[in-house]
Amino acid sequence: MSGVKKIVSYLLILALFEIFIYENPFCCIHVYSQGTELKYIKQLGMKGIENGQFTFPHSLAVDNFGNIYVGDTGNKRIQKFSPNGTFLTSWGSEGSNDAEFLGLHDVTVDPEGKFVYTVELKNHRVQKFDSNGTFITKWGYNGTGDRDLMRSPHQIAVNSLGNVYLTDSNGNQILKFYDNGTFIGTIGSKGIAPGEFNTPHGIAIDAKNNIYVTDMKNFRIQVFDSKDSFVRQWGSLGTGNGQFSETAPGIAVDINNHVYVVDKINSRVQMFDNTGNYLSSWGSDGKGPQQLHKPEDIAVNSKGDIYITDTRNSRIQILQVVQ
């Protein structure tokens, strides 16, 4: 084979490989291996009602600029911080009017960092804001009718198309909406089979629009592709590596497709690759530095910094992966 033909053949093989990687969202090079260390960096906040303080923070999100949004549940507000943890602004108070909260349960940001979405258990609704807290719209109520009915909305995630996915825990399904609140459809129903749920809680979406759900009372993680079709699952009940307590509320996926799951009752965070292989864990029960007490949610920024709502300790803990 001539030199030119060899070069052409090499370029063709390379192009085909790149197409395969692009079209196969679960094909990736795993950056980390089992035994990877999660290292404590610092904490953000303490218990209180002042700016930068928290009372039982339940949820958080990080936008593509690195800004941090905390669902400060006990104080009925959202707080926004800069990437270095400096307080920027807050909004919210107790109530059922626009930009008020009852049972603030989750906060998320769209992939472009333009809009902030919140979920309220007691108001049974989603609210949408701009990134500085200006109210835009809302949907959902506690009643009967179309899929605006949210029996127990828990967590929310937005894909790159602007579609909004909401875990309806008591309904044992995922509700899907356009970003203006128009209902699109559902994923799942009650059961133990693949694609079915028993109290879905946490939800995260990766860069390829694959969906990761903590199926709490089935003690597993379920993964769906960008077309909402079941792909895989992992997990079981227990305290061992790769196992979960009944309460696994929060989940996040980093830019390298590593999956982080909050294992609340076991007072730890577990790290997996996106096929479910266990890589690492961090945490033990307690109130001291580098301990967790009833953690709820987790988020990862573009640099790989990991943020955990250490809920009952009223603080945010920040970790990094040690390679």
GROMACS .gro file of C-alpha atoms in nm:
model
  323
    1MET     CA    1   0.000   0.000   0.000
    2SER     CA    2   0.141   0.340  -0.099
    3GLY     CA    3   0.206   0.612   0.157
    4VAL     CA    4  -0.088   0.818   0.032
    5LYS     CA    5  -0.325   0.521   0.061
    6LYS     CA    6  -0.204   0.452   0.414
    7ILE     CA    7  -0.272   0.812   0.515
    8VAL     CA    8  -0.617   0.805   0.356
    9SER     CA    9  -0.700   0.475   0.530
   10TYR     CA   10  -0.582   0.613   0.864
   11LEU     CA   11  -0.791   0.927   0.828
   12LEU     CA   12  -1.095   0.720   0.732
   13ILE     CA   13  -1.057   0.495   1.037
   14LEU     CA   14  -1.011   0.799   1.261
   15ALA     CA   15  -1.322   0.965   1.120
   16LEU     CA   16  -1.530   0.650   1.169
   17PHE     CA   17  -1.406   0.620   1.528
   18GLU     CA   18  -1.501   0.983   1.601
   19ILE     CA   19  -1.848   0.926   1.456
   20PHE     CA   20  -1.887   0.618   1.677
   21ILE     CA   21  -1.788   0.814   1.987
   22TYR     CA   22  -2.028   1.096   1.899
   23GLU     CA   23  -2.323   0.870   1.828
   24ASN     CA   24  -2.261   0.635   2.120
   25PRO     CA   25  -2.308   0.851   2.431
   26PHE     CA   26  -2.206   0.572   2.667
   27CYS     CA   27  -1.872   0.515   2.501
   28CYS     CA   28  -1.605   0.704   2.683
   29ILE     CA   29  -1.252   0.680   2.819
   30HIS     CA   30  -1.279   0.642   3.195
   31VAL     CA   31  -1.049   0.899   3.350
   32TYR     CA   32  -1.066   0.748   3.698
   33SER     CA   33  -1.045   0.395   3.834
   34GLN     CA   34  -1.169   0.218   4.146
   35GLY     CA   35  -1.000   0.362   4.451
   36THR     CA   36  -1.001   0.719   4.323
   37GLU     CA   37  -0.991   0.959   4.619
   38LEU     CA   38  -1.248   1.230   4.685
   39LYS     CA   39  -1.072   1.503   4.882
   40TYR     CA   40  -1.234   1.759   5.112
   41ILE     CA   41  -1.154   2.120   5.015
   42LYS     CA   42  -1.366   2.353   5.229
   43GLN     CA   43  -1.715   2.434   5.346
   44LEU     CA   44  -1.948   2.717   5.246
   45GLY     CA   45  -2.176   2.876   5.505
   46MET     CA   46  -2.304   2.787   5.850
   47LYS     CA   47  -2.640   2.781   6.025
   48GLY     CA   48  -2.818   3.115   6.034
   49ILE     CA   49  -3.046   3.358   5.855
   50GLU     CA   50  -2.795   3.615   5.728
   51ASN     CA   51  -2.665   3.633   5.372
   52GLY     CA   52  -2.432   3.340   5.313
   53GLN     CA   53  -2.582   3.141   5.600
   54PHE     CA   54  -2.826   2.851   5.571
   55THR     CA   55  -3.102   2.674   5.757
   56PHE     CA   56  -3.128   2.315   5.635
   57PRO     CA   57  -3.024   2.375   5.272
   58HIS     CA   58  -3.188   2.106   5.066
   59SER     CA   59  -3.067   2.157   4.710
   60LEU     CA   60  -2.808   2.326   4.494
   61ALA     CA   61  -2.698   2.379   4.136
   62VAL     CA   62  -2.393   2.518   3.956
   63ASP     CA   63  -2.424   2.703   3.625
   64ASN     CA   64  -2.178   2.697   3.335
   65PHE     CA   65  -2.009   3.011   3.469
   66GLY     CA   66  -1.941   2.843   3.803
   67ASN     CA   67  -2.202   3.039   4.000
   68ILE     CA   68  -2.362   2.841   4.283
   69TYR     CA   69  -2.735   2.843   4.361
   70VAL     CA   70  -2.848   2.703   4.695
   71GLY     CA   71  -3.205   2.612   4.787
   72ASP     CA   72  -3.200   2.743   5.143
   73THR     CA   73  -3.514   2.553   5.241
   74GLY     CA   74  -3.545   2.658   5.604
   75ASN     CA   75  -3.507   3.024   5.509
   76LYS     CA   76  -3.748   2.991   5.213
   77ARG     CA   77  -3.509   3.144   4.964
   78ILE     CA   78  -3.256   3.087   4.688
   79GLN     CA   79  -2.905   3.218   4.750
   80LYS     CA   80  -2.658   3.280   4.467
   81PHE     CA   81  -2.279   3.278   4.512
   82SER     CA   82  -1.986   3.349   4.281
   83PRO     CA   83  -1.752   3.063   4.186
   84ASN     CA   84  -1.524   3.150   4.480
   85GLY     CA   85  -1.816   3.141   4.724
   86THR     CA   86  -1.886   3.514   4.757
   87PHE     CA   87  -2.252   3.592   4.824
   88LEU     CA   88  -2.415   3.768   4.527
   89THR     CA   89  -2.790   3.784   4.578
   90SER     CA   90  -3.094   3.603   4.715
   91TRP     CA   91  -3.465   3.591   4.650
   92GLY     CA   92  -3.776   3.438   4.801
   93SER     CA   93  -3.989   3.437   5.114
   94GLU     CA   94  -4.259   3.215   5.262
   95GLY     CA   95  -4.585   3.190   5.069
   96SER     CA   96  -4.765   3.078   4.756
   97ASN     CA   97  -4.737   3.388   4.539
   98ASP     CA   98  -4.484   3.435   4.261
   99ALA     CA   99  -4.124   3.411   4.386
  100GLU     CA  100  -4.243   3.275   4.721
  101PHE     CA  101  -4.178   2.922   4.844
  102LEU     CA  102  -4.344   2.651   5.052
  103GLY     CA  103  -4.151   2.329   5.081
  104LEU     CA  104  -3.864   2.442   4.858
  105HIS     CA  105  -3.718   2.110   4.749
  106ASP     CA  106  -3.494   2.159   4.447
  107VAL     CA  107  -3.318   2.416   4.232
  108THR     CA  108  -3.152   2.367   3.895
  109VAL     CA  109  -3.008   2.575   3.613
  110ASP     CA  110  -3.044   2.522   3.238
  111PRO     CA  111  -2.725   2.422   3.048
  112GLU     CA  112  -2.668   2.778   2.920
  113GLY     CA  113  -2.696   2.933   3.266
  114LYS     CA  114  -2.983   3.162   3.166
  115PHE     CA  115  -3.270   3.028   3.374
  116VAL     CA  116  -3.319   2.892   3.724
  117TYR     CA  117  -3.597   2.643   3.803
  118THR     CA  118  -3.729   2.560   4.150
  119VAL     CA  119  -3.955   2.283   4.281
  120GLU     CA  120  -4.187   2.313   4.581
  121LEU     CA  121  -4.339   2.013   4.756
  122LYS     CA  122  -4.609   2.205   4.941
  123ASN     CA  123  -4.707   2.434   4.653
  124HIS     CA  124  -4.684   2.140   4.408
  125ARG     CA  125  -4.529   2.355   4.138
  126VAL     CA  126  -4.228   2.461   3.934
  127GLN     CA  127  -4.117   2.824   3.917
  128LYS     CA  128  -3.886   2.966   3.652
  129PHE     CA  129  -3.659   3.270   3.708
  130ASP     CA  130  -3.377   3.443   3.526
  131SER     CA  131  -3.030   3.397   3.672
  132ASN     CA  132  -3.073   3.696   3.906
  133GLY     CA  133  -3.406   3.584   4.049
  134THR     CA  134  -3.658   3.772   3.837
  135PHE     CA  135  -3.977   3.565   3.816
  136ILE     CA  136  -4.073   3.446   3.465
  137THR     CA  137  -4.343   3.179   3.489
  138LYS     CA  138  -4.475   2.884   3.691
  139TRP     CA  139  -4.676   2.567   3.643
  140GLY     CA  140  -4.828   2.287   3.848
  141TYR     CA  141  -5.081   2.264   4.127
  142ASN     CA  142  -5.221   2.013   4.374
  143GLY     CA  143  -5.542   1.897   4.215
  144THR     CA  144  -5.690   1.694   3.936
  145GLY     CA  145  -5.664   1.741   3.564
  146ASP     CA  146  -5.390   1.708   3.307
  147ARG     CA  147  -5.026   1.637   3.390
  148ASP     CA  148  -4.994   1.972   3.561
  149LEU     CA  149  -5.095   1.754   3.856
  150MET     CA  150  -4.780   1.700   4.062
  151ARG     CA  151  -4.850   1.466   4.348
  152SER     CA  152  -4.505   1.488   4.497
  153PRO     CA  153  -4.256   1.682   4.282
  154HIS     CA  154  -3.901   1.633   4.406
  155GLN     CA  155  -3.620   1.718   4.166
  156ILE     CA  156  -3.585   1.884   3.829
  157ALA     CA  157  -3.336   1.885   3.540
  158VAL     CA  158  -3.318   2.058   3.202
  159ASN     CA  159  -3.158   1.919   2.886
  160SER     CA  160  -2.981   2.107   2.606
  161LEU     CA  161  -3.307   2.140   2.411
  162GLY     CA  162  -3.474   2.318   2.700
  163ASN     CA  163  -3.696   2.025   2.791
  164VAL     CA  164  -3.769   2.003   3.163
  165TYR     CA  165  -3.779   1.669   3.349
  166LEU     CA  166  -3.938   1.644   3.693
  167THR     CA  167  -3.945   1.347   3.930
  168ASP     CA  168  -4.301   1.294   4.059
  169SER     CA  169  -4.220   1.062   4.348
  170ASN     CA  170  -4.568   0.960   4.460
  171GLY     CA  171  -4.675   0.926   4.097
  172ASN     CA  172  -4.376   0.696   4.033
  173GLN     CA  173  -4.299   0.868   3.705
  174ILE     CA  174  -4.094   1.137   3.538
  175LEU     CA  175  -4.294   1.432   3.402
  176LYS     CA  176  -4.160   1.605   3.091
  177PHE     CA  177  -4.241   1.964   2.988
  178TYR     CA  178  -4.133   2.233   2.748
  179ASP     CA  179  -3.959   2.520   2.926
  180ASN     CA  180  -4.283   2.722   2.930
  181GLY     CA  181  -4.457   2.449   3.130
  182THR     CA  182  -4.644   2.283   2.843
  183PHE     CA  183  -4.676   1.912   2.918
  184ILE     CA  184  -4.498   1.671   2.679
  185GLY     CA  185  -4.525   1.325   2.834
  186THR     CA  186  -4.408   1.086   3.103
  187ILE     CA  187  -4.144   0.822   3.163
  188GLY     CA  188  -4.219   0.516   3.371
  189SER     CA  189  -4.485   0.384   3.605
  190LYS     CA  190  -4.487   0.205   3.941
  191GLY     CA  191  -4.297  -0.124   3.947
  192ILE     CA  192  -3.965  -0.300   3.977
  193ALA     CA  193  -3.893  -0.378   3.612
  194PRO     CA  194  -3.642  -0.176   3.409
  195GLY     CA  195  -3.795   0.161   3.328
  196GLU     CA  196  -4.038   0.143   3.621
  197PHE     CA  197  -4.002   0.328   3.952
  198ASN     CA  198  -4.070   0.308   4.321
  199THR     CA  199  -4.032   0.664   4.451
  200PRO     CA  200  -3.799   0.831   4.201
  201HIS     CA  201  -3.626   1.127   4.359
  202GLY     CA  202  -3.301   1.264   4.215
  203ILE     CA  203  -3.248   1.340   3.847
  204ALA     CA  204  -2.953   1.461   3.639
  205ILE     CA  205  -2.888   1.502   3.267
  206ASP     CA  206  -2.546   1.475   3.102
  207ALA     CA  207  -2.407   1.662   2.801
  208LYS     CA  208  -2.556   1.404   2.561
  209ASN     CA  209  -2.902   1.445   2.720
  210ASN     CA  210  -2.892   1.103   2.885
  211ILE     CA  211  -3.105   1.097   3.202
  212TYR     CA  212  -2.998   0.953   3.538
  213VAL     CA  213  -3.261   0.887   3.807
  214THR     CA  214  -3.230   0.773   4.168
  215ASP     CA  215  -3.505   0.510   4.199
  216MET     CA  216  -3.500   0.524   4.578
  217LYS     CA  217  -3.715   0.237   4.703
  218ASN     CA  218  -3.586   0.010   4.429
  219PHE     CA  219  -3.235   0.097   4.562
  220ARG     CA  220  -3.091   0.163   4.219
  221ILE     CA  221  -2.988   0.416   3.958
  222GLN     CA  222  -3.168   0.401   3.624
  223VAL     CA  223  -3.034   0.555   3.305
  224PHE     CA  224  -3.236   0.662   2.999
  225ASP     CA  225  -3.108   0.789   2.667
  226SER     CA  226  -3.191   1.120   2.498
  227LYS     CA  227  -3.507   0.963   2.353
  228ASP     CA  228  -3.627   0.868   2.703
  229SER     CA  229  -3.564   0.495   2.647
  230PHE     CA  230  -3.426   0.274   2.926
  231VAL     CA  231  -3.055   0.195   2.891
  232ARG     CA  232  -2.921   0.042   3.213
  233GLN     CA  233  -2.946   0.023   3.591
  234TRP     CA  234  -2.724  -0.050   3.890
  235GLY     CA  235  -2.742  -0.072   4.268
  236SER     CA  236  -2.899  -0.270   4.551
  237LEU     CA  237  -2.993  -0.219   4.917
  238GLY     CA  238  -2.706  -0.208   5.162
  239THR     CA  239  -2.405  -0.025   5.298
  240GLY     CA  240  -2.137  -0.174   5.074
  241ASN     CA  241  -1.968  -0.015   4.776
  242GLY     CA  242  -2.223   0.044   4.501
  243GLN     CA  243  -2.517  -0.012   4.736
  244PHE     CA  244  -2.768   0.245   4.861
  245SER     CA  245  -2.988   0.311   5.158
  246GLU     CA  246  -3.357   0.369   5.097
  247THR     CA  247  -3.287   0.740   5.071
  248ALA     CA  248  -3.057   0.828   4.779
  249PRO     CA  249  -3.192   1.172   4.693
  250GLY     CA  250  -2.928   1.357   4.492
  251ILE     CA  251  -2.737   1.274   4.173
  252ALA     CA  252  -2.499   1.463   3.943
  253VAL     CA  253  -2.290   1.390   3.633
  254ASP     CA  254  -1.961   1.566   3.556
  255ILE     CA  255  -1.816   1.659   3.216
  256ASN     CA  256  -1.629   1.326   3.206
  257ASN     CA  257  -1.954   1.134   3.258
  258HIS     CA  258  -1.874   1.029   3.612
  259VAL     CA  259  -2.183   0.992   3.828
  260TYR     CA  260  -2.207   1.110   4.190
  261VAL     CA  261  -2.488   0.985   4.415
  262VAL     CA  262  -2.584   1.111   4.762
  263ASP     CA  263  -2.643   0.811   4.989
  264LYS     CA  264  -2.826   0.997   5.266
  265ILE     CA  265  -2.875   0.744   5.544
  266ASN     CA  266  -2.527   0.604   5.486
  267SER     CA  267  -2.394   0.963   5.517
  268ARG     CA  268  -2.175   0.947   5.210
  269VAL     CA  269  -2.132   1.030   4.845
  270GLN     CA  270  -2.052   0.752   4.600
  271MET     CA  271  -1.881   0.796   4.265
  272PHE     CA  272  -1.935   0.573   3.961
  273ASP     CA  273  -1.849   0.571   3.594
  274ASN     CA  274  -2.150   0.610   3.366
  275THR     CA  275  -2.192   0.234   3.326
  276GLY     CA  276  -2.233   0.188   3.701
  277ASN     CA  277  -1.887   0.069   3.798
  278TYR     CA  278  -1.805   0.182   4.153
  279LEU     CA  279  -1.505   0.416   4.176
  280SER     CA  280  -1.497   0.586   4.516
  281SER     CA  281  -1.692   0.717   4.815
  282TRP     CA  282  -1.651   0.987   5.076
  283GLY     CA  283  -1.813   1.071   5.407
  284SER     CA  284  -1.922   0.941   5.745
  285ASP     CA  285  -2.198   1.044   5.981
  286GLY     CA  286  -2.128   1.338   6.205
  287LYS     CA  287  -2.120   1.712   6.253
  288GLY     CA  288  -1.746   1.771   6.244
  289PRO     CA  289  -1.534   1.891   5.955
  290GLN     CA  290  -1.541   1.650   5.661
  291GLN     CA  291  -1.845   1.466   5.797
  292LEU     CA  292  -2.204   1.461   5.671
  293HIS     CA  293  -2.538   1.454   5.848
  294LYS     CA  294  -2.842   1.379   5.630
  295PRO     CA  295  -2.698   1.516   5.302
  296GLU     CA  296  -2.953   1.575   5.028
  297ASP     CA  297  -2.815   1.708   4.699
  298ILE     CA  298  -2.501   1.733   4.490
  299ALA     CA  299  -2.367   1.931   4.194
  300VAL     CA  300  -2.042   1.940   3.996
  301ASN     CA  301  -1.891   2.238   3.815
  302SER     CA  302  -1.692   2.235   3.490
  303LYS     CA  303  -1.362   2.207   3.680
  304GLY     CA  304  -1.480   1.898   3.865
  305ASP     CA  305  -1.543   2.064   4.202
  306ILE     CA  306  -1.815   1.873   4.388
  307TYR     CA  307  -2.071   2.055   4.604
  308ILE     CA  308  -2.285   1.873   4.863
  309THR     CA  309  -2.575   2.008   5.068
  310ASP     CA  310  -2.485   1.884   5.415
  311THR     CA  311  -2.843   1.954   5.510
  312ARG     CA  312  -2.870   1.888   5.882
  313ASN     CA  313  -2.536   2.057   5.939
  314SER     CA  314  -2.666   2.365   5.750
  315ARG     CA  315  -2.363   2.399   5.526
  316ILE     CA  316  -2.226   2.319   5.182
  317GLN     CA  317  -1.920   2.095   5.161
  318ILE     CA  318  -1.686   2.112   4.862
  319LEU     CA  319  -1.475   1.819   4.736
  320GLN     CA  320  -1.235   1.751   4.452
  321VAL     CA  321  -1.125   1.432   4.281
  322VAL     CA  322  -0.761   1.338   4.340
  323GLN     CA  323  -0.623   1.176   4.025
   0.00000   0.00000   0.00000
